[in-house]
Amino acid sequence: MFFTDFINALPGAVAQGLIWGIMAIGVYITYKILDVADLTVDGTMCTGGAVCVMMLTSGKPMWLALLAAVGAGLLAGLVTGLFHTLMGIPAILAGILSQLSLYSINLKIMDNKANQSLNARNFNLLVSLGNVKSAPVRIVDGHPVFNPIFLVAVVLILIIAVLYWFFGTELGCSLRATGANPNMSRAQGINTKRGVVLGLMVSNALVAFSSALLAQYQGFADINMGRGAIVIGLAAVIIGTVLFDRIFHNFALKLLAVGIGAIVYYVVLQLVLSLGVDTNLLKLLSAVVVAIFLAVPYWRKQYMSKPSKATEKKS
Amino acid sequence: MLKVNEISKVFNPGTVNEKLALDRLSLTLNEGDFVTVIGGNGAGKSTLLNAVAGTWYVSAGSILIDDVDVTRMSEHKRAKYLGRVFQDPMMGTAATMGIDENLALASRRGTMRGLGRGITHKEREHYKELLETLDLGLENRITTKVGLLSGGQRQAVTLLMASLKKPKLLLLDEHTAALDPKTAAKVLETTEQIVRRDNLTTLMITHNMRDAIAHGNRLIMMDNGHIVLDISGDEKKKLTVDDLMEKFAVAAGQEFDNDQAILG
Ligand SMILES: Nc1ncnc2c1ncn2[C@@H]1O[C@H](COP(=O)(O)OP(=O)(O)O)[C@@H](O)[C@H]1O
Ligand SMILES: [Mg+2]
């Protein structure tokens, strides 16, 4: 009974995980590469979907709706970046301010409604919950219809390929250096402020894109769809790191690990749901799990490290 | 080459912690000068280097590098003129990036960073040759993350980075102070080699009076935000540690604090 439930729900969990995997890669860019915890994403994870749904329902083509969602993400990242670098607001607070502003902005985008639906029957959606168990590609009324698992997996791999290329360019390397050691970066002529802004923009663009896919997948955009997104993103990053740190050293594989981390997160979540756990407790559960995993490396350093050599003293 | 005109730096102005770290200090370096800087703790040596590097802006005065006024030029912009090595070996490199990637970052100092490759195969070969000159065996592990290197190795790599793109001015802030004596000597030897090879104009702070005497063509001593002693030429060549201590006592009107200056 429980088992069949779980198996039935598994494809949906994988599809959701893949979509959130794109979001989690956005979080990886800020949290792991730039060393900034960006809370804007809780807002952006709704903005992208809201923009996409409103564009589609007003008759705009899919490519334009997705482009607009990505543009909105870029803008959200830019604002947080300017709060931080131009106005000197600490990164966490800058993200919170953007997130709060986005709550109002998202409501305005959605025509003052907390929820806007997108009926899969009336639109040619890229991804839809209804196709999660069908063939990878079918032709319906002359249009290709994709299984979301297949399509998002391909998109995820494309995104990883582009990011792999980007972080190998001069500009990408300067972003990595900015996160690793801002002092050294400036000494090597890197504009670290610009780097942080750019990183936040790229990150939020990915999050908004993920949000646009999620809204299509579930058939609606909702003002609360991004609530706690940062925790899910971090969970995916952490799960990916814990599972694959030892074997994945290549940057592309590390990003892939984050994507897989998001899938694992949603599969485990589904497992917990199938076991009949009160759904109201889920966010609490996620937060506790993430808190514990964040603490592990700290505890390791605190209690299990050998005394460091004098020459290796930390700054 | 470097013209520092009456610069002052006040930290925490208007608070109880207000500190005048540089007091209308002037200094001119000629092309090819290798200047060693000594002085007690808190004399303002690091502050002088940071002022030149642009870590923050000076409170008054002006700074010219090769006749370009950099007084209000941001740190990353004036980096194109400067090579820097810091006291803390962690400061000068990106620990999570490879030796090769760190060198590649340094080789692009002062250039526009666009969508070209962050590092090329040809560069890697070149870096291998450069690392060989350090004689630390690093040429065989150029993709190793710098975080796995020892302090001495990191400082040696940072030195290479500072000189990879010939800087107009090399700034060394007690870059051997955190190393054990043997490693410190080796890094200092490498420094001397690189400075001579490229004929770099250099400002080197050191805690060690013997090193200050043995290296460079000019020596300055700082105290309380001022330059209290400036010796060059033959006078510098004949200098002994005892001379220095005596000169310091006269110049600063007090005994040189032995605890603060390691006599090596
Ligand atoms: N960032 C800072 N903020 C406040 N005070 C500083 C700062 N940097 C240096 N100082 C103060 O300025 C004085 C000179 O410091 P510094 O240049 O580091 O001396 P040193 O000659 O030992 O390198 C010291 O009194 C120091 O406490
Ligand atoms: Mg100092």
Coordinates of C-alpha atoms and ligand atoms in Angstrom, one line a residue:
Chain A
M1 CA 0.0 0.0 0.0
F2 CA 2.6 2.5 1.1
F3 CA 5.0 1.1 -1.4
T4 CA 2.7 1.4 -4.4
D5 CA 1.8 4.9 -3.3
F6 CA 5.5 5.8 -3.2
I7 CA 6.2 4.2 -6.6
N8 CA 3.3 6.0 -8.2
A9 CA 4.4 9.3 -6.9
L10 CA 8.1 8.7 -7.7
P11 CA 8.1 10.2 -11.3
G12 CA 6.5 13.4 -10.0
A13 CA 9.1 13.7 -7.3
V14 CA 11.9 13.2 -9.8
A15 CA 10.4 15.8 -12.1
Q16 CA 10.1 18.3 -9.2
G17 CA 13.6 17.5 -8.1
L18 CA 15.0 18.2 -11.5
I19 CA 13.2 21.6 -11.7
W20 CA 14.4 22.5 -8.3
G21 CA 17.9 21.3 -9.3
I22 CA 18.1 24.3 -11.7
M23 CA 17.2 26.5 -8.7
A24 CA 19.7 24.8 -6.5
I25 CA 22.5 25.4 -9.0
G26 CA 21.6 29.0 -8.8
V27 CA 22.1 28.8 -5.0
Y28 CA 25.4 26.9 -5.5
I29 CA 26.7 29.9 -7.5
T30 CA 26.1 32.3 -4.7
Y31 CA 26.6 30.1 -1.7
K32 CA 29.5 28.0 -2.8
I33 CA 31.3 30.0 -5.4
L34 CA 30.7 33.6 -4.2
D35 CA 30.5 32.8 -0.5
V36 CA 27.3 34.8 -0.2
A37 CA 24.1 33.5 1.3
D38 CA 21.5 35.1 -1.0
L39 CA 17.9 35.2 0.4
T40 CA 16.5 37.0 -2.6
V41 CA 15.8 33.6 -4.1
D42 CA 12.7 33.0 -1.9
G43 CA 11.2 35.9 -3.8
T44 CA 12.6 35.1 -7.2
M45 CA 11.3 31.6 -6.9
C46 CA 7.9 33.1 -7.3
T47 CA 8.7 36.0 -9.6
G48 CA 9.9 33.8 -12.5
G49 CA 6.7 31.7 -12.4
A50 CA 4.5 34.8 -11.9
V51 CA 6.0 36.5 -14.9
C52 CA 5.8 33.4 -17.1
V53 CA 2.2 32.6 -16.2
M54 CA 1.0 36.2 -16.8
M55 CA 2.9 36.4 -20.1
L56 CA 1.4 33.1 -21.3
T57 CA -2.1 33.9 -20.3
S58 CA -1.9 37.2 -22.1
G59 CA -1.1 35.3 -25.3
K60 CA 2.7 35.8 -25.5
P61 CA 4.8 33.0 -27.0
M62 CA 6.6 30.5 -24.7
W63 CA 10.1 31.8 -25.6
L64 CA 9.2 35.3 -24.7
A65 CA 7.6 34.3 -21.4
L66 CA 10.7 32.4 -20.4
L67 CA 13.0 35.2 -21.5
A68 CA 10.9 37.7 -19.4
A69 CA 11.1 35.4 -16.4
V70 CA 14.9 35.2 -16.7
G71 CA 15.1 38.9 -17.2
A72 CA 13.1 39.4 -14.0
G73 CA 15.6 37.2 -12.2
L74 CA 18.5 39.1 -13.5
L75 CA 16.9 42.3 -12.3
A76 CA 16.2 40.9 -8.8
G77 CA 19.8 39.8 -8.5
L78 CA 21.0 43.2 -9.7
V79 CA 18.9 45.0 -7.0
T80 CA 20.3 42.8 -4.3
G81 CA 23.8 43.2 -5.6
L82 CA 23.5 47.0 -5.6
F83 CA 22.0 47.0 -2.1
H84 CA 25.1 45.1 -1.1
T85 CA 27.9 46.7 -3.0
L86 CA 26.7 50.2 -3.7
M87 CA 24.8 50.8 -0.4
G88 CA 27.0 48.7 1.8
I89 CA 24.2 46.6 3.2
P90 CA 25.3 43.2 4.5
A91 CA 24.5 40.5 1.9
I92 CA 22.0 38.6 4.1
L93 CA 20.1 41.8 4.8
A94 CA 20.2 42.9 1.2
G95 CA 18.7 39.6 0.2
I96 CA 16.0 39.9 2.8
L97 CA 15.1 43.4 1.6
S98 CA 14.8 42.2 -1.9
Q99 CA 12.8 39.2 -0.9
L100 CA 10.3 41.4 1.0
S101 CA 10.0 43.8 -1.9
L102 CA 9.4 41.0 -4.2
Y103 CA 6.4 39.8 -2.2
S104 CA 4.6 43.0 -3.2
I105 CA 6.1 43.0 -6.7
N106 CA 5.0 39.4 -7.2
L107 CA 1.4 40.2 -6.1
K108 CA 1.4 43.1 -8.6
I109 CA 2.7 40.9 -11.4
M110 CA -0.1 38.4 -10.6
D111 CA -2.7 41.2 -10.9
N112 CA -3.1 41.5 -7.1
K113 CA -4.0 37.8 -6.8
A114 CA -2.2 35.3 -4.6
N115 CA -2.6 32.6 -7.2
Q116 CA -2.8 32.6 -11.0
S117 CA -3.6 29.3 -12.8
L118 CA -2.4 28.1 -16.2
N119 CA -4.6 25.4 -17.6
A120 CA -2.4 22.9 -19.4
R121 CA -5.3 22.2 -21.8
N122 CA -5.3 25.7 -23.2
F123 CA -1.5 26.2 -23.6
N124 CA 1.3 24.3 -25.2
L125 CA 3.3 24.1 -22.0
L126 CA 6.9 23.0 -22.0
V127 CA 6.5 20.8 -18.9
S128 CA 3.3 19.6 -17.3
L129 CA 2.5 17.3 -14.3
G130 CA 0.1 15.4 -16.5
N131 CA 2.9 14.0 -18.8
V132 CA 5.1 12.8 -16.1
K133 CA 4.5 9.1 -16.9
S134 CA 4.2 9.3 -20.7
A135 CA 6.9 8.8 -23.4
P136 CA 9.8 11.2 -23.5
V137 CA 8.4 12.9 -26.6
R138 CA 4.9 12.5 -28.2
I139 CA 3.3 14.3 -31.0
V140 CA -0.1 15.6 -30.0
D141 CA -2.1 17.7 -32.6
G142 CA 1.1 18.3 -34.5
H143 CA 3.0 19.6 -31.4
P144 CA 5.7 17.8 -29.6
V145 CA 4.8 17.0 -26.0
F146 CA 7.6 16.2 -23.6
N147 CA 7.8 14.2 -20.6
P148 CA 9.0 16.7 -18.0
I149 CA 11.6 14.4 -16.6
F150 CA 13.1 14.0 -20.0
L151 CA 12.9 17.7 -20.9
V152 CA 14.1 19.1 -17.7
A153 CA 17.0 16.6 -17.5
V154 CA 18.1 17.8 -20.9
V155 CA 17.8 21.5 -19.9
L156 CA 19.6 20.9 -16.7
I157 CA 22.5 19.3 -18.6
L158 CA 22.6 22.2 -21.1
I159 CA 22.7 24.7 -18.2
I160 CA 25.5 22.8 -16.6
A161 CA 27.4 22.8 -19.9
V162 CA 27.0 26.5 -20.3
L163 CA 28.1 27.2 -16.7
Y164 CA 31.0 24.9 -17.0
W165 CA 32.1 26.8 -20.0
F166 CA 31.5 30.2 -18.3
F167 CA 33.4 29.5 -15.1
G168 CA 36.3 28.5 -17.3
T169 CA 36.5 31.9 -19.0
E170 CA 38.5 34.8 -17.7
L171 CA 35.4 36.4 -16.3
G172 CA 34.2 33.2 -14.7
C173 CA 37.6 32.6 -13.1
S174 CA 37.6 36.1 -11.7
L175 CA 34.2 35.3 -10.1
R176 CA 35.6 32.2 -8.5
A177 CA 38.6 34.1 -7.2
T178 CA 36.3 36.8 -5.8
G179 CA 34.5 34.2 -3.7
A180 CA 37.7 32.4 -2.7
N181 CA 39.7 35.4 -1.7
P182 CA 38.4 39.0 -2.3
N183 CA 41.6 40.6 -1.1
M184 CA 43.8 38.7 -3.4
S185 CA 41.3 39.3 -6.2
R186 CA 41.5 43.0 -5.9
A187 CA 45.3 42.8 -5.7
Q188 CA 45.1 41.0 -9.1
G189 CA 43.0 43.8 -10.5
I190 CA 39.6 42.1 -10.2
N191 CA 36.6 44.3 -9.6
T192 CA 35.1 42.2 -6.8
K193 CA 32.0 44.3 -6.4
R194 CA 31.1 43.9 -10.0
G195 CA 31.8 40.2 -9.6
V196 CA 29.4 39.8 -6.7
V197 CA 26.7 41.7 -8.6
L198 CA 27.2 39.6 -11.7
G199 CA 27.1 36.3 -9.7
L200 CA 23.9 37.4 -7.9
M201 CA 22.3 38.2 -11.3
V202 CA 23.2 34.9 -12.9
S203 CA 22.1 33.0 -9.8
N204 CA 18.7 34.7 -9.6
A205 CA 18.2 34.3 -13.4
L206 CA 18.6 30.5 -12.9
V207 CA 16.2 30.6 -10.0
A208 CA 13.6 32.6 -12.0
F209 CA 13.9 30.2 -14.9
S210 CA 13.4 27.2 -12.5
S211 CA 10.4 29.0 -11.1
A212 CA 8.9 29.5 -14.6
L213 CA 9.2 25.8 -15.3
L214 CA 7.7 24.9 -11.9
A215 CA 4.7 27.2 -12.5
Q216 CA 4.1 25.4 -15.8
Y217 CA 4.7 22.0 -14.3
Q218 CA 2.1 22.5 -11.5
G219 CA -0.2 24.6 -13.6
F220 CA -0.2 27.8 -11.5
A221 CA 1.9 30.4 -9.9
D222 CA 1.4 31.1 -6.3
I223 CA 2.6 33.9 -4.0
N224 CA 4.0 31.3 -1.6
M225 CA 5.7 29.0 -4.1
G226 CA 9.1 30.4 -3.1
R227 CA 8.7 30.3 0.6
G228 CA 11.7 28.5 2.1
A229 CA 13.3 28.1 -1.4
I230 CA 16.7 28.9 0.0
V231 CA 16.5 26.0 2.4
I232 CA 15.5 23.6 -0.4
G233 CA 18.4 24.9 -2.5
L234 CA 20.9 24.6 0.3
A235 CA 19.6 21.1 1.1
A236 CA 20.2 20.1 -2.5
V237 CA 23.7 21.6 -2.5
I238 CA 24.5 19.9 0.8
I239 CA 23.1 16.5 -0.2
G240 CA 25.0 16.7 -3.5
T241 CA 28.2 17.6 -1.7
V242 CA 27.8 14.9 0.9
L243 CA 27.0 12.2 -1.6
F244 CA 29.5 13.0 -4.3
D245 CA 32.3 15.1 -2.8
R246 CA 34.8 12.2 -2.8
I247 CA 34.2 11.1 -6.4
F248 CA 33.2 14.3 -8.3
H249 CA 36.1 16.7 -8.6
N250 CA 35.3 18.2 -12.0
F251 CA 33.3 21.4 -11.8
A252 CA 30.6 20.2 -14.2
L253 CA 30.2 17.0 -12.1
K254 CA 29.9 19.1 -8.9
L255 CA 27.0 21.0 -10.5
L256 CA 25.5 17.7 -11.6
A257 CA 25.8 16.6 -8.0
V258 CA 23.7 19.6 -6.9
G259 CA 21.0 18.6 -9.4
I260 CA 21.0 15.0 -8.2
G261 CA 20.9 16.4 -4.6
A262 CA 17.6 18.2 -5.4
I263 CA 16.2 15.0 -6.9
V264 CA 17.2 13.0 -3.7
Y265 CA 15.6 15.8 -1.6
Y266 CA 12.3 15.4 -3.4
V267 CA 12.4 11.6 -3.4
V268 CA 13.0 11.5 0.3
L269 CA 10.3 14.1 0.8
Q270 CA 7.9 11.9 -1.1
L271 CA 9.0 8.9 1.0
V272 CA 8.2 10.8 4.1
L273 CA 4.9 11.9 2.7
S274 CA 4.0 8.4 1.7
L275 CA 4.8 7.3 5.2
G276 CA 1.9 9.6 6.3
V277 CA 3.9 12.3 8.1
D278 CA 1.9 15.4 8.8
T279 CA 2.6 17.7 5.8
N280 CA 2.5 20.8 8.0
L281 CA 5.7 19.6 9.6
L282 CA 7.6 19.3 6.4
K283 CA 9.3 22.7 6.4
L284 CA 10.3 22.2 10.0
L285 CA 11.8 18.9 9.0
S286 CA 13.7 20.4 6.1
A287 CA 15.1 23.2 8.2
V288 CA 16.3 20.8 10.9
V289 CA 18.0 18.5 8.4
V290 CA 19.7 21.4 6.6
A291 CA 20.8 22.9 10.0
I292 CA 22.4 19.6 11.0
F293 CA 24.2 19.2 7.7
L294 CA 25.5 22.7 7.9
A295 CA 26.8 22.1 11.4
V296 CA 28.7 18.9 10.5
P297 CA 31.7 20.6 8.8
Y298 CA 31.9 23.1 11.6
W299 CA 31.8 20.5 14.3
R300 CA 34.4 18.5 12.4
K301 CA 36.7 21.5 12.3
Q302 CA 36.0 22.4 15.9
Y303 CA 36.5 19.1 17.6
M304 CA 38.4 16.9 15.3
S305 CA 41.1 19.0 13.7
K306 CA 44.7 18.6 14.5
P307 CA 46.5 21.7 15.8
S308 CA 47.6 23.6 12.7
K309 CA 51.2 24.4 11.9
A310 CA 52.4 27.9 12.8
T311 CA 53.0 28.6 9.1
E312 CA 49.5 27.7 8.2
K313 CA 47.7 30.0 10.6
K314 CA 44.4 31.3 9.4
S315 CA 43.8 34.9 8.7
Chain B
M1 CA 58.5 55.9 -10.2
L2 CA 56.7 56.3 -6.9
K3 CA 56.0 59.7 -5.5
V4 CA 54.2 59.9 -2.1
N5 CA 53.5 63.5 -1.2
E6 CA 52.7 64.4 2.4
I7 CA 50.2 61.6 2.9
S8 CA 48.3 61.2 6.1
K9 CA 46.0 58.4 7.3
V10 CA 43.7 58.7 10.2
F11 CA 41.9 55.5 11.3
N12 CA 38.6 55.8 13.1
P13 CA 38.4 59.6 12.9
G14 CA 36.3 61.3 15.5
T15 CA 36.2 58.3 17.9
V16 CA 38.2 57.4 21.0
N17 CA 40.1 55.0 18.8
E18 CA 41.3 57.8 16.5
K19 CA 44.8 57.0 15.3
L20 CA 47.1 59.0 13.1
A21 CA 48.9 56.1 11.4
L22 CA 50.7 58.2 8.7
D23 CA 51.6 61.8 9.4
R24 CA 52.4 63.9 6.3
L25 CA 54.7 61.3 5.0
S26 CA 56.6 61.9 1.8
L27 CA 58.7 59.4 -0.1
T28 CA 60.1 59.2 -3.6
L29 CA 61.4 56.0 -5.2
N30 CA 63.5 56.0 -8.3
E31 CA 63.2 53.4 -11.1
G32 CA 65.0 50.2 -9.9
D33 CA 65.2 51.2 -6.3
F34 CA 65.0 48.3 -3.9
V35 CA 64.0 49.9 -0.6
T36 CA 63.8 48.0 2.7
V37 CA 61.5 49.3 5.4
I38 CA 62.0 48.7 9.1
G39 CA 60.4 50.1 12.2
G40 CA 58.7 49.0 15.4
N41 CA 55.3 47.5 15.7
G42 CA 52.6 50.0 14.8
A43 CA 55.1 52.4 13.2
G44 CA 52.9 52.6 10.1
K45 CA 54.8 50.4 7.7
S46 CA 51.9 48.3 6.6
T47 CA 49.7 51.4 6.5
L48 CA 52.2 53.0 4.0
L49 CA 52.1 50.0 1.7
N50 CA 48.3 49.8 2.0
A51 CA 48.0 53.5 1.1
V52 CA 50.1 52.9 -2.0
A53 CA 48.1 49.8 -2.9
G54 CA 44.7 51.5 -2.4
T55 CA 43.3 49.3 0.3
W56 CA 41.5 52.5 1.4
Y57 CA 42.0 56.1 0.4
V58 CA 44.5 58.4 2.3
S59 CA 43.1 61.2 4.4
A60 CA 45.4 63.7 2.8
G61 CA 48.2 64.0 0.4
S62 CA 48.7 62.4 -3.0
I63 CA 50.3 59.3 -4.5
L64 CA 51.8 59.1 -8.0
I65 CA 52.9 55.9 -9.7
D66 CA 55.0 56.6 -12.8
D67 CA 53.5 60.1 -12.9
V68 CA 49.9 58.8 -12.8
D69 CA 47.9 60.2 -9.9
V70 CA 46.4 57.2 -8.2
T71 CA 45.3 58.9 -5.0
R72 CA 41.6 58.3 -5.8
M73 CA 42.0 55.3 -8.0
S74 CA 40.3 52.2 -6.6
E75 CA 42.4 49.2 -5.4
H76 CA 41.6 46.9 -8.3
K77 CA 42.3 49.6 -10.9
R78 CA 45.7 50.5 -9.6
A79 CA 46.5 46.8 -9.2
K80 CA 47.8 47.0 -12.8
Y81 CA 50.8 48.9 -11.6
L82 CA 51.5 46.8 -8.5
G83 CA 52.7 43.3 -7.4
R84 CA 51.9 42.5 -3.8
V85 CA 52.9 39.8 -1.3
F86 CA 51.4 39.9 2.1
Q87 CA 52.5 38.8 5.5
D88 CA 49.8 36.2 5.8
P89 CA 50.5 33.3 3.3
M90 CA 46.7 32.8 3.1
M91 CA 46.2 36.4 1.8
G92 CA 47.9 36.3 -1.6
T93 CA 46.3 33.3 -3.2
A94 CA 42.9 31.7 -3.8
A95 CA 43.1 28.5 -1.7
T96 CA 40.4 26.6 -3.6
M97 CA 41.9 27.2 -7.0
G98 CA 44.9 25.4 -8.6
I99 CA 48.4 26.8 -8.7
D100 CA 48.0 27.2 -12.4
E101 CA 44.7 29.0 -12.1
N102 CA 46.2 31.4 -9.5
L103 CA 49.0 32.2 -11.9
A104 CA 46.6 32.6 -14.7
L105 CA 44.6 35.1 -12.7
A106 CA 47.8 37.0 -12.0
S107 CA 48.9 37.0 -15.6
R108 CA 45.7 38.9 -16.5
R109 CA 46.2 41.7 -14.0
G110 CA 45.4 44.9 -15.6
T111 CA 43.6 43.4 -18.6
M112 CA 39.9 43.2 -19.4
R113 CA 38.6 39.9 -18.3
G114 CA 36.1 38.7 -20.9
L115 CA 34.9 35.4 -22.3
G116 CA 38.3 34.2 -23.4
R117 CA 39.7 31.1 -21.8
G118 CA 40.7 31.6 -18.2
I119 CA 43.8 29.5 -18.8
T120 CA 45.3 27.9 -21.9
H121 CA 47.5 24.9 -22.4
K122 CA 50.3 27.1 -23.6
E123 CA 50.2 29.1 -20.4
R124 CA 50.4 25.9 -18.3
E125 CA 53.7 25.0 -20.0
H126 CA 55.0 28.4 -19.4
Y127 CA 54.0 28.2 -15.7
K128 CA 55.7 24.9 -15.4
E129 CA 59.0 26.5 -16.5
L130 CA 58.5 29.4 -14.1
L131 CA 57.7 27.0 -11.2
E132 CA 60.9 25.1 -11.9
T133 CA 62.9 28.2 -11.1
L134 CA 61.5 28.1 -7.6
D135 CA 63.1 24.7 -7.1
L136 CA 60.2 23.5 -4.9
G137 CA 59.0 20.7 -7.1
L138 CA 55.8 22.5 -7.8
E139 CA 56.1 22.2 -11.5
N140 CA 55.0 18.6 -11.2
R141 CA 51.7 19.5 -9.4
I142 CA 50.5 22.6 -11.1
T143 CA 46.9 21.7 -10.8
T144 CA 47.1 21.2 -7.1
K145 CA 44.9 23.5 -5.0
V146 CA 47.0 26.2 -3.4
G147 CA 45.2 25.5 -0.1
L148 CA 47.2 22.2 0.1
L149 CA 50.6 24.0 -0.1
S150 CA 52.8 25.0 2.9
G151 CA 53.1 28.6 3.9
G152 CA 56.5 28.9 2.2
Q153 CA 55.3 27.4 -1.0
R154 CA 52.3 29.7 -1.0
Q155 CA 54.5 32.7 -0.5
A156 CA 56.8 31.6 -3.3
V157 CA 53.8 31.2 -5.6
T158 CA 52.5 34.6 -4.6
L159 CA 55.9 36.1 -5.5
L160 CA 55.6 34.5 -8.9
M161 CA 52.1 35.9 -9.2
A162 CA 53.3 39.4 -8.2
S163 CA 56.0 39.4 -10.8
L164 CA 54.3 37.5 -13.6
K165 CA 53.1 40.6 -15.2
K166 CA 56.0 43.0 -14.6
P167 CA 54.7 45.5 -12.0
K168 CA 55.9 49.1 -11.9
L169 CA 56.3 48.6 -8.1
L170 CA 56.6 45.5 -6.0
L171 CA 55.2 45.7 -2.5
L172 CA 56.3 43.2 0.1
D173 CA 54.8 43.4 3.6
E174 CA 56.9 41.2 5.9
H175 CA 56.3 38.4 3.5
T176 CA 58.7 36.0 5.2
A177 CA 57.6 36.8 8.8
A178 CA 55.1 33.9 9.1
L179 CA 57.7 31.3 7.8
D180 CA 60.2 29.2 9.7
P181 CA 63.8 30.6 9.3
K182 CA 64.9 28.2 6.7
T183 CA 61.9 28.7 4.5
A184 CA 62.1 32.5 5.1
A185 CA 65.6 32.5 3.8
K186 CA 64.7 30.6 0.7
V187 CA 61.7 32.8 -0.1
L188 CA 63.9 35.9 0.5
E189 CA 66.5 34.5 -1.9
T190 CA 63.8 33.9 -4.5
T191 CA 62.7 37.5 -3.9
E192 CA 66.2 38.8 -4.5
Q193 CA 66.4 36.7 -7.7
I194 CA 63.1 38.0 -9.1
V195 CA 63.8 41.6 -8.2
R196 CA 67.2 41.5 -9.9
R197 CA 66.0 39.6 -13.0
D198 CA 63.3 42.0 -13.8
N199 CA 65.0 45.1 -12.2
L200 CA 61.8 45.7 -10.2
T201 CA 61.3 48.8 -8.1
T202 CA 60.6 47.3 -4.7
L203 CA 59.4 48.4 -1.3
M204 CA 60.0 45.6 1.2
I205 CA 59.0 45.7 4.8
T206 CA 60.9 43.4 7.1
H207 CA 61.1 42.7 10.8
N208 CA 64.7 41.5 10.4
M209 CA 67.4 44.2 10.5
R210 CA 70.0 42.0 9.0
D211 CA 67.7 41.3 6.0
A212 CA 67.0 45.0 5.7
I213 CA 70.7 45.7 5.6
A214 CA 71.6 42.8 3.3
H215 CA 69.0 43.5 0.7
G216 CA 68.3 46.5 -1.5
N217 CA 70.1 49.8 -2.2
R218 CA 68.2 51.9 0.2
L219 CA 66.8 51.5 3.7
I220 CA 64.2 53.6 5.5
M221 CA 63.1 53.4 9.1
M222 CA 59.7 54.4 10.2
D223 CA 58.4 55.5 13.6
N224 CA 55.0 56.8 14.6
G225 CA 53.9 57.5 11.1
H226 CA 57.1 59.3 10.0
I227 CA 60.2 58.2 8.1
V228 CA 62.9 58.8 10.6
L229 CA 65.8 57.5 8.7
D230 CA 66.6 57.2 5.0
I231 CA 70.0 55.7 4.0
S232 CA 71.3 54.7 0.6
G233 CA 74.4 54.2 -1.5
D234 CA 77.7 53.5 0.2
E235 CA 76.4 54.5 3.6
K236 CA 73.8 51.7 3.4
K237 CA 76.5 49.2 2.3
K238 CA 78.6 49.9 5.3
L239 CA 75.7 49.7 7.7
T240 CA 75.7 47.4 10.7
V241 CA 72.9 46.3 13.1
D242 CA 74.5 48.3 15.9
D243 CA 74.6 51.4 13.7
L244 CA 70.9 51.0 13.0
M245 CA 70.0 50.7 16.6
E246 CA 72.0 53.8 17.5
K247 CA 70.6 55.8 14.6
F248 CA 67.1 54.8 15.6
A249 CA 67.7 56.0 19.2
V250 CA 68.8 59.4 17.9
A251 CA 66.2 59.7 15.2
A252 CA 63.2 58.7 17.3
G253 CA 64.6 60.0 20.6
Q254 CA 64.2 56.6 22.3
E255 CA 65.8 53.2 22.5
F256 CA 64.8 50.8 19.7
D257 CA 62.6 48.2 21.2
N258 CA 64.6 45.0 20.9
D259 CA 61.6 42.8 21.5
Q260 CA 59.9 44.1 18.5
A261 CA 62.8 43.7 16.1
I262 CA 64.1 40.3 15.5
L263 CA 67.8 40.7 15.1
G264 CA 68.2 37.3 13.3
Ligands
LIG1 N1 42.5 49.2 9.6 C1 42.9 49.8 10.8 N2 42.0 50.4 11.6 C2 42.4 51.0 12.7 N3 43.7 51.2 13.1 C3 44.7 50.7 12.3 C4 44.3 49.9 11.1 N4 45.5 49.5 10.5 C5 46.5 50.0 11.3 N5 46.0 50.7 12.3 C6 46.8 51.3 13.4 O1 47.8 52.1 12.7 C7 49.0 52.0 13.3 C8 50.0 51.6 12.3 O2 49.8 50.2 11.9 P1 50.6 49.4 10.9 O3 50.8 50.2 9.7 O4 49.9 48.1 10.7 O5 52.0 49.2 11.7 P2 53.2 48.3 11.3 O6 54.4 49.3 11.1 O7 53.5 47.4 12.4 O8 52.9 47.6 10.0 C9 48.9 51.1 14.5 O9 48.7 51.8 15.6 C10 47.6 50.3 14.1 O10 47.0 49.9 15.3
MG2 MG 52.7 45.5 9.5

